[in-house]
mmCIF file with all atom_site columns, C-alpha atoms in Angstrom:
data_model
loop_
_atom_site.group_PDB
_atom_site.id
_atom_site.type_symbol
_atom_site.label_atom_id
_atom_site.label_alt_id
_atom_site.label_comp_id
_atom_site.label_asym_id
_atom_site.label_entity_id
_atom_site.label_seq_id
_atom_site.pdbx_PDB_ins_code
_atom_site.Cartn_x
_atom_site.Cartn_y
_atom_site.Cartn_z
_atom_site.occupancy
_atom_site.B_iso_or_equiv
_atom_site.pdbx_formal_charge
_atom_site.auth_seq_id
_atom_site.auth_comp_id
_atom_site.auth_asym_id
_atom_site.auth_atom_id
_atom_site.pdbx_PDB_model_num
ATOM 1  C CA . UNK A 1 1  ? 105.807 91.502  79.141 1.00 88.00 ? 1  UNK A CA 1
ATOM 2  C CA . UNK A 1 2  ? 106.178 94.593  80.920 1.00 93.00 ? 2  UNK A CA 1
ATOM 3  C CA . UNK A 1 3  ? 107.059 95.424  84.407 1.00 95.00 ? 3  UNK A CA 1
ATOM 4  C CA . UNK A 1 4  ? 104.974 97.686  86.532 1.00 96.00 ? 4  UNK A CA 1
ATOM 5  C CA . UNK A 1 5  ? 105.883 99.759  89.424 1.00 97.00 ? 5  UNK A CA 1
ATOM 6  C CA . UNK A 1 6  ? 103.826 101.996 91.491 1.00 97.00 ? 6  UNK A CA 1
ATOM 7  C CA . UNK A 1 7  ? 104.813 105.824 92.759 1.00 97.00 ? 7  UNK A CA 1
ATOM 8  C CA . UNK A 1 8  ? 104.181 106.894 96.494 1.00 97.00 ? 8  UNK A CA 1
ATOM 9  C CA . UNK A 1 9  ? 101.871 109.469 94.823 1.00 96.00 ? 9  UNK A CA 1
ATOM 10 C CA . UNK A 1 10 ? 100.221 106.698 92.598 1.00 96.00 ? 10 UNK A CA 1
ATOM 11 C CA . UNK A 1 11 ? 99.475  104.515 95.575 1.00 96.00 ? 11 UNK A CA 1
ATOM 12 C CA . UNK A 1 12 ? 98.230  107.954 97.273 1.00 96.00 ? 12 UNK A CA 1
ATOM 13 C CA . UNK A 1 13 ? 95.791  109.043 94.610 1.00 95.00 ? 13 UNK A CA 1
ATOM 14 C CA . UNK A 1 14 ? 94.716  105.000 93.673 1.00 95.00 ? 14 UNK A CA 1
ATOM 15 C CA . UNK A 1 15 ? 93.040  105.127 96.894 1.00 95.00 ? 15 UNK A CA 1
ATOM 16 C CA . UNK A 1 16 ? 90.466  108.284 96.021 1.00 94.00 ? 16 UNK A CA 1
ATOM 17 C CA . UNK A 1 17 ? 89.642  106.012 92.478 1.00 95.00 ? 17 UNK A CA 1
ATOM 18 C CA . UNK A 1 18 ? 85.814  104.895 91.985 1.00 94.00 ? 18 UNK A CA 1
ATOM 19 C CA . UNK A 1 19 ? 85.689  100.938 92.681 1.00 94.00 ? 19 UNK A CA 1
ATOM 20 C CA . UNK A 1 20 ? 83.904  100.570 89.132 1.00 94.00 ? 20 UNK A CA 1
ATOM 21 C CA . UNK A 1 21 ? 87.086  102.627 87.384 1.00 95.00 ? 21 UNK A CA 1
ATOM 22 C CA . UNK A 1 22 ? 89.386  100.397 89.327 1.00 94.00 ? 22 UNK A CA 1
ATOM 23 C CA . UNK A 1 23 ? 87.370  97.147  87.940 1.00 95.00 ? 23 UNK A CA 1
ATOM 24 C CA . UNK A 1 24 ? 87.786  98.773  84.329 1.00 95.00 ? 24 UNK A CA 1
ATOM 25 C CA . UNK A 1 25 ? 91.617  99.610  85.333 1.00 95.00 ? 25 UNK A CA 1
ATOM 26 C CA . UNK A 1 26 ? 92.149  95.875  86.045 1.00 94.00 ? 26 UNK A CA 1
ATOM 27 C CA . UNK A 1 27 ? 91.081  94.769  82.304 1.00 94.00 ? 27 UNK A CA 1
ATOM 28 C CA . UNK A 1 28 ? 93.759  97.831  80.843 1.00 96.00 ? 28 UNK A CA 1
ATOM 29 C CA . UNK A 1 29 ? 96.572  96.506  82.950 1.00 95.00 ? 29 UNK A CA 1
ATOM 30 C CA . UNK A 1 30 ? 96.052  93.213  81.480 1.00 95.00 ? 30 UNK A CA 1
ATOM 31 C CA . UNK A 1 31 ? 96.129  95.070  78.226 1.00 95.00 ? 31 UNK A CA 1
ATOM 32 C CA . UNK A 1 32 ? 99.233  96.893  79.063 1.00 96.00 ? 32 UNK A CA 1
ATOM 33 C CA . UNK A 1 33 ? 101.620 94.479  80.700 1.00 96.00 ? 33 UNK A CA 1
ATOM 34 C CA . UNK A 1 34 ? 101.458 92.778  77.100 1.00 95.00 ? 34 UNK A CA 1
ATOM 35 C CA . UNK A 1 35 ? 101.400 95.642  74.789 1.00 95.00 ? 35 UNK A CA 1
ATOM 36 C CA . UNK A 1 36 ? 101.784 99.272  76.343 1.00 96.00 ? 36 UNK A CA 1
ATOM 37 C CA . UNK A 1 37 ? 100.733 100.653 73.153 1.00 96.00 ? 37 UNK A CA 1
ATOM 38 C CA . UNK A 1 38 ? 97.916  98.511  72.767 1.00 96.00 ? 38 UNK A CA 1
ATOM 39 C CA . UNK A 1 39 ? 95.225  100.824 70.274 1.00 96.00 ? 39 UNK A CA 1
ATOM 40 C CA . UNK A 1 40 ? 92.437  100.139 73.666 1.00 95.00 ? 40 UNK A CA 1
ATOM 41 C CA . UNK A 1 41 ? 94.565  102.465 75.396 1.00 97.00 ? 41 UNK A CA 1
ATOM 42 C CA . UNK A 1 42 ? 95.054  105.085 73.708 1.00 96.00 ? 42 UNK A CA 1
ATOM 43 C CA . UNK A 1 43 ? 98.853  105.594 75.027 1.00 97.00 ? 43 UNK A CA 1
ATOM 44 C CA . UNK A 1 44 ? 100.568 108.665 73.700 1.00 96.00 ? 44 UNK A CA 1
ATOM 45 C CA . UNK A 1 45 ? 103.711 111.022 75.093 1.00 97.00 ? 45 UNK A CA 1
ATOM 46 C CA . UNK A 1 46 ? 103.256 113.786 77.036 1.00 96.00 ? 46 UNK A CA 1
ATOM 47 C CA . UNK A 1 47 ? 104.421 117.518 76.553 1.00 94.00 ? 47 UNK A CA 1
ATOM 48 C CA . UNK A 1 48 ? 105.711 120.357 77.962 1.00 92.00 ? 48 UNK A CA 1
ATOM 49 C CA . UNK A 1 49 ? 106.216 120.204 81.557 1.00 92.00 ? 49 UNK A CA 1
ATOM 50 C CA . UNK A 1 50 ? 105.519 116.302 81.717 1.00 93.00 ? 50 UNK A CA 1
ATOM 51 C CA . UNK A 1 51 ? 107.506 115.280 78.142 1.00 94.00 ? 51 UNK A CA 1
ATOM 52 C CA . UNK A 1 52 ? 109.693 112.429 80.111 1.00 95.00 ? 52 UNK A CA 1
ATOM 53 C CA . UNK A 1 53 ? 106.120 110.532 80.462 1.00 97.00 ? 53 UNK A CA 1
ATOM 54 C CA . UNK A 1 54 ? 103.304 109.002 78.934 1.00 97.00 ? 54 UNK A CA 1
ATOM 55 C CA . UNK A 1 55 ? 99.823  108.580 79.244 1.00 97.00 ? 55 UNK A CA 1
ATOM 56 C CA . UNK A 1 56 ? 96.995  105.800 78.854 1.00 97.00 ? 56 UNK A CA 1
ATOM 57 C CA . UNK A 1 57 ? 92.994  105.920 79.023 1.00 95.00 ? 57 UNK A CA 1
ATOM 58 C CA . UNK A 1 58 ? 91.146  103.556 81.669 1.00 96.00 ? 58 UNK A CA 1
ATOM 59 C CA . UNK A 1 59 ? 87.601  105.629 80.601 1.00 94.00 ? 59 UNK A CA 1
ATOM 60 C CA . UNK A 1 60 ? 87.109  108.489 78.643 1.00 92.00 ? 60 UNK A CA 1
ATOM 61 C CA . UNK A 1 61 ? 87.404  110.428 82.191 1.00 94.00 ? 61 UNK A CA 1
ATOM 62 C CA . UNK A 1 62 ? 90.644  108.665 84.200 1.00 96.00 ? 62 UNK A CA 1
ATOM 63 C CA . UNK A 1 63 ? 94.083  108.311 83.094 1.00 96.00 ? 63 UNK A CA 1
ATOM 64 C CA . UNK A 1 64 ? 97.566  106.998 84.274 1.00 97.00 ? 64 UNK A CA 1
ATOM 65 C CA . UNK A 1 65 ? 100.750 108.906 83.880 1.00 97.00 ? 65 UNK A CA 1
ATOM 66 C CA . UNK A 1 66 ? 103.666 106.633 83.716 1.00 98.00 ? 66 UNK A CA 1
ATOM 67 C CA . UNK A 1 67 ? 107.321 106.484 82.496 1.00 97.00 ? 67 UNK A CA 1
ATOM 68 C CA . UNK A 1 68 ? 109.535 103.742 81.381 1.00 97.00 ? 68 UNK A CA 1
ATOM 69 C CA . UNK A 1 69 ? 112.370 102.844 83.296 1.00 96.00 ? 69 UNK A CA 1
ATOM 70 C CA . UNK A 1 70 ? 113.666 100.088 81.003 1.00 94.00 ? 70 UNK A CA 1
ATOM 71 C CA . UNK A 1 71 ? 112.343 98.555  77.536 1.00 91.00 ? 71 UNK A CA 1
ATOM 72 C CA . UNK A 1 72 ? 110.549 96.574  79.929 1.00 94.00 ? 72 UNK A CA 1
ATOM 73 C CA . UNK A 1 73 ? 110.123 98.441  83.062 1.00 97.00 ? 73 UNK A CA 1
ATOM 74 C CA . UNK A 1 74 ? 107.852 101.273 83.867 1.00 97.00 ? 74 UNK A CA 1
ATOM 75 C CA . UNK A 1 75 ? 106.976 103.571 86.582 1.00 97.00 ? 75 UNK A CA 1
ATOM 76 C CA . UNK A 1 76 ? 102.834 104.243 87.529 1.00 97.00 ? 76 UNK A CA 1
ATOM 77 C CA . UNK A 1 77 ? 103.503 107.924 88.330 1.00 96.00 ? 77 UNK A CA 1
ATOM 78 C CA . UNK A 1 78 ? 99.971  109.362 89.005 1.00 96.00 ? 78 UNK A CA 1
ATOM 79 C CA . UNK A 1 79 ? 96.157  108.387 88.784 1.00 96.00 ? 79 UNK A CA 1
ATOM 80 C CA . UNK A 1 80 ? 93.173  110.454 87.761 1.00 93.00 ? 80 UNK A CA 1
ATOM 81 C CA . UNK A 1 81 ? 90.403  112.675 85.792 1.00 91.00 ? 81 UNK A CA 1
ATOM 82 C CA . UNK A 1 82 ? 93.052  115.288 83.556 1.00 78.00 ? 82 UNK A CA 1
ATOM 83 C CA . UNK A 1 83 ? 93.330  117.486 86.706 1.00 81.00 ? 83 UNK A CA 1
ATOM 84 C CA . UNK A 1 84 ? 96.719  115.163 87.107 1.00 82.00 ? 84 UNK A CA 1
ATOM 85 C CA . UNK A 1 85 ? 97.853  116.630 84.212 1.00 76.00 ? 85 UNK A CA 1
ATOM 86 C CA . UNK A 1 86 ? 98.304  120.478 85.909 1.00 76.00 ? 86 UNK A CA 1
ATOM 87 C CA . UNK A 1 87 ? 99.680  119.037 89.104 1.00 64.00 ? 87 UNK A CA 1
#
């Protein structure tokens, strides 16, 4: 079982999320908190500028960036379409 914590700037951008993306993002945590690497999410590492931190799909448009703290611990860092990727 994994831990999740939640950025400032995650609880910031949450807030601009469509309600129906937020339903689907429900169904992933559930997903997550067992198995971040769970084949539904499509998790992967990050490069470049963001290689401390990895990625997961809630729809083919919105992602999270997150990082782990502990084997069991990580980090929501940011919430969006890919524009969160350049920022």
């Amino acid at each position: 079982m994994i831990d999740i914590y939640f950025s400032p700037r995650f609880k910031k951008s949450i807030k601009k999320i469509p309600y129906e993306v937020i339903e689907i993002l429900t169904q992933k945590q559930s997903l997550f908190i067992i198995n971040p690497f769970n084949p539904a999410l499509k998790t992967h590492k990050l490069t470049g500028k963001l290689s401390q931190y990895y990625s997961f799909s809630i729809t083919n448009s919105y992602r999270i960036i997150f990082e782990f703290l502990s084997k069991n611990k990580v980090i929501f860092i940011n919430i969006g379409t890919h524009e969160i990727y350049k920022s």
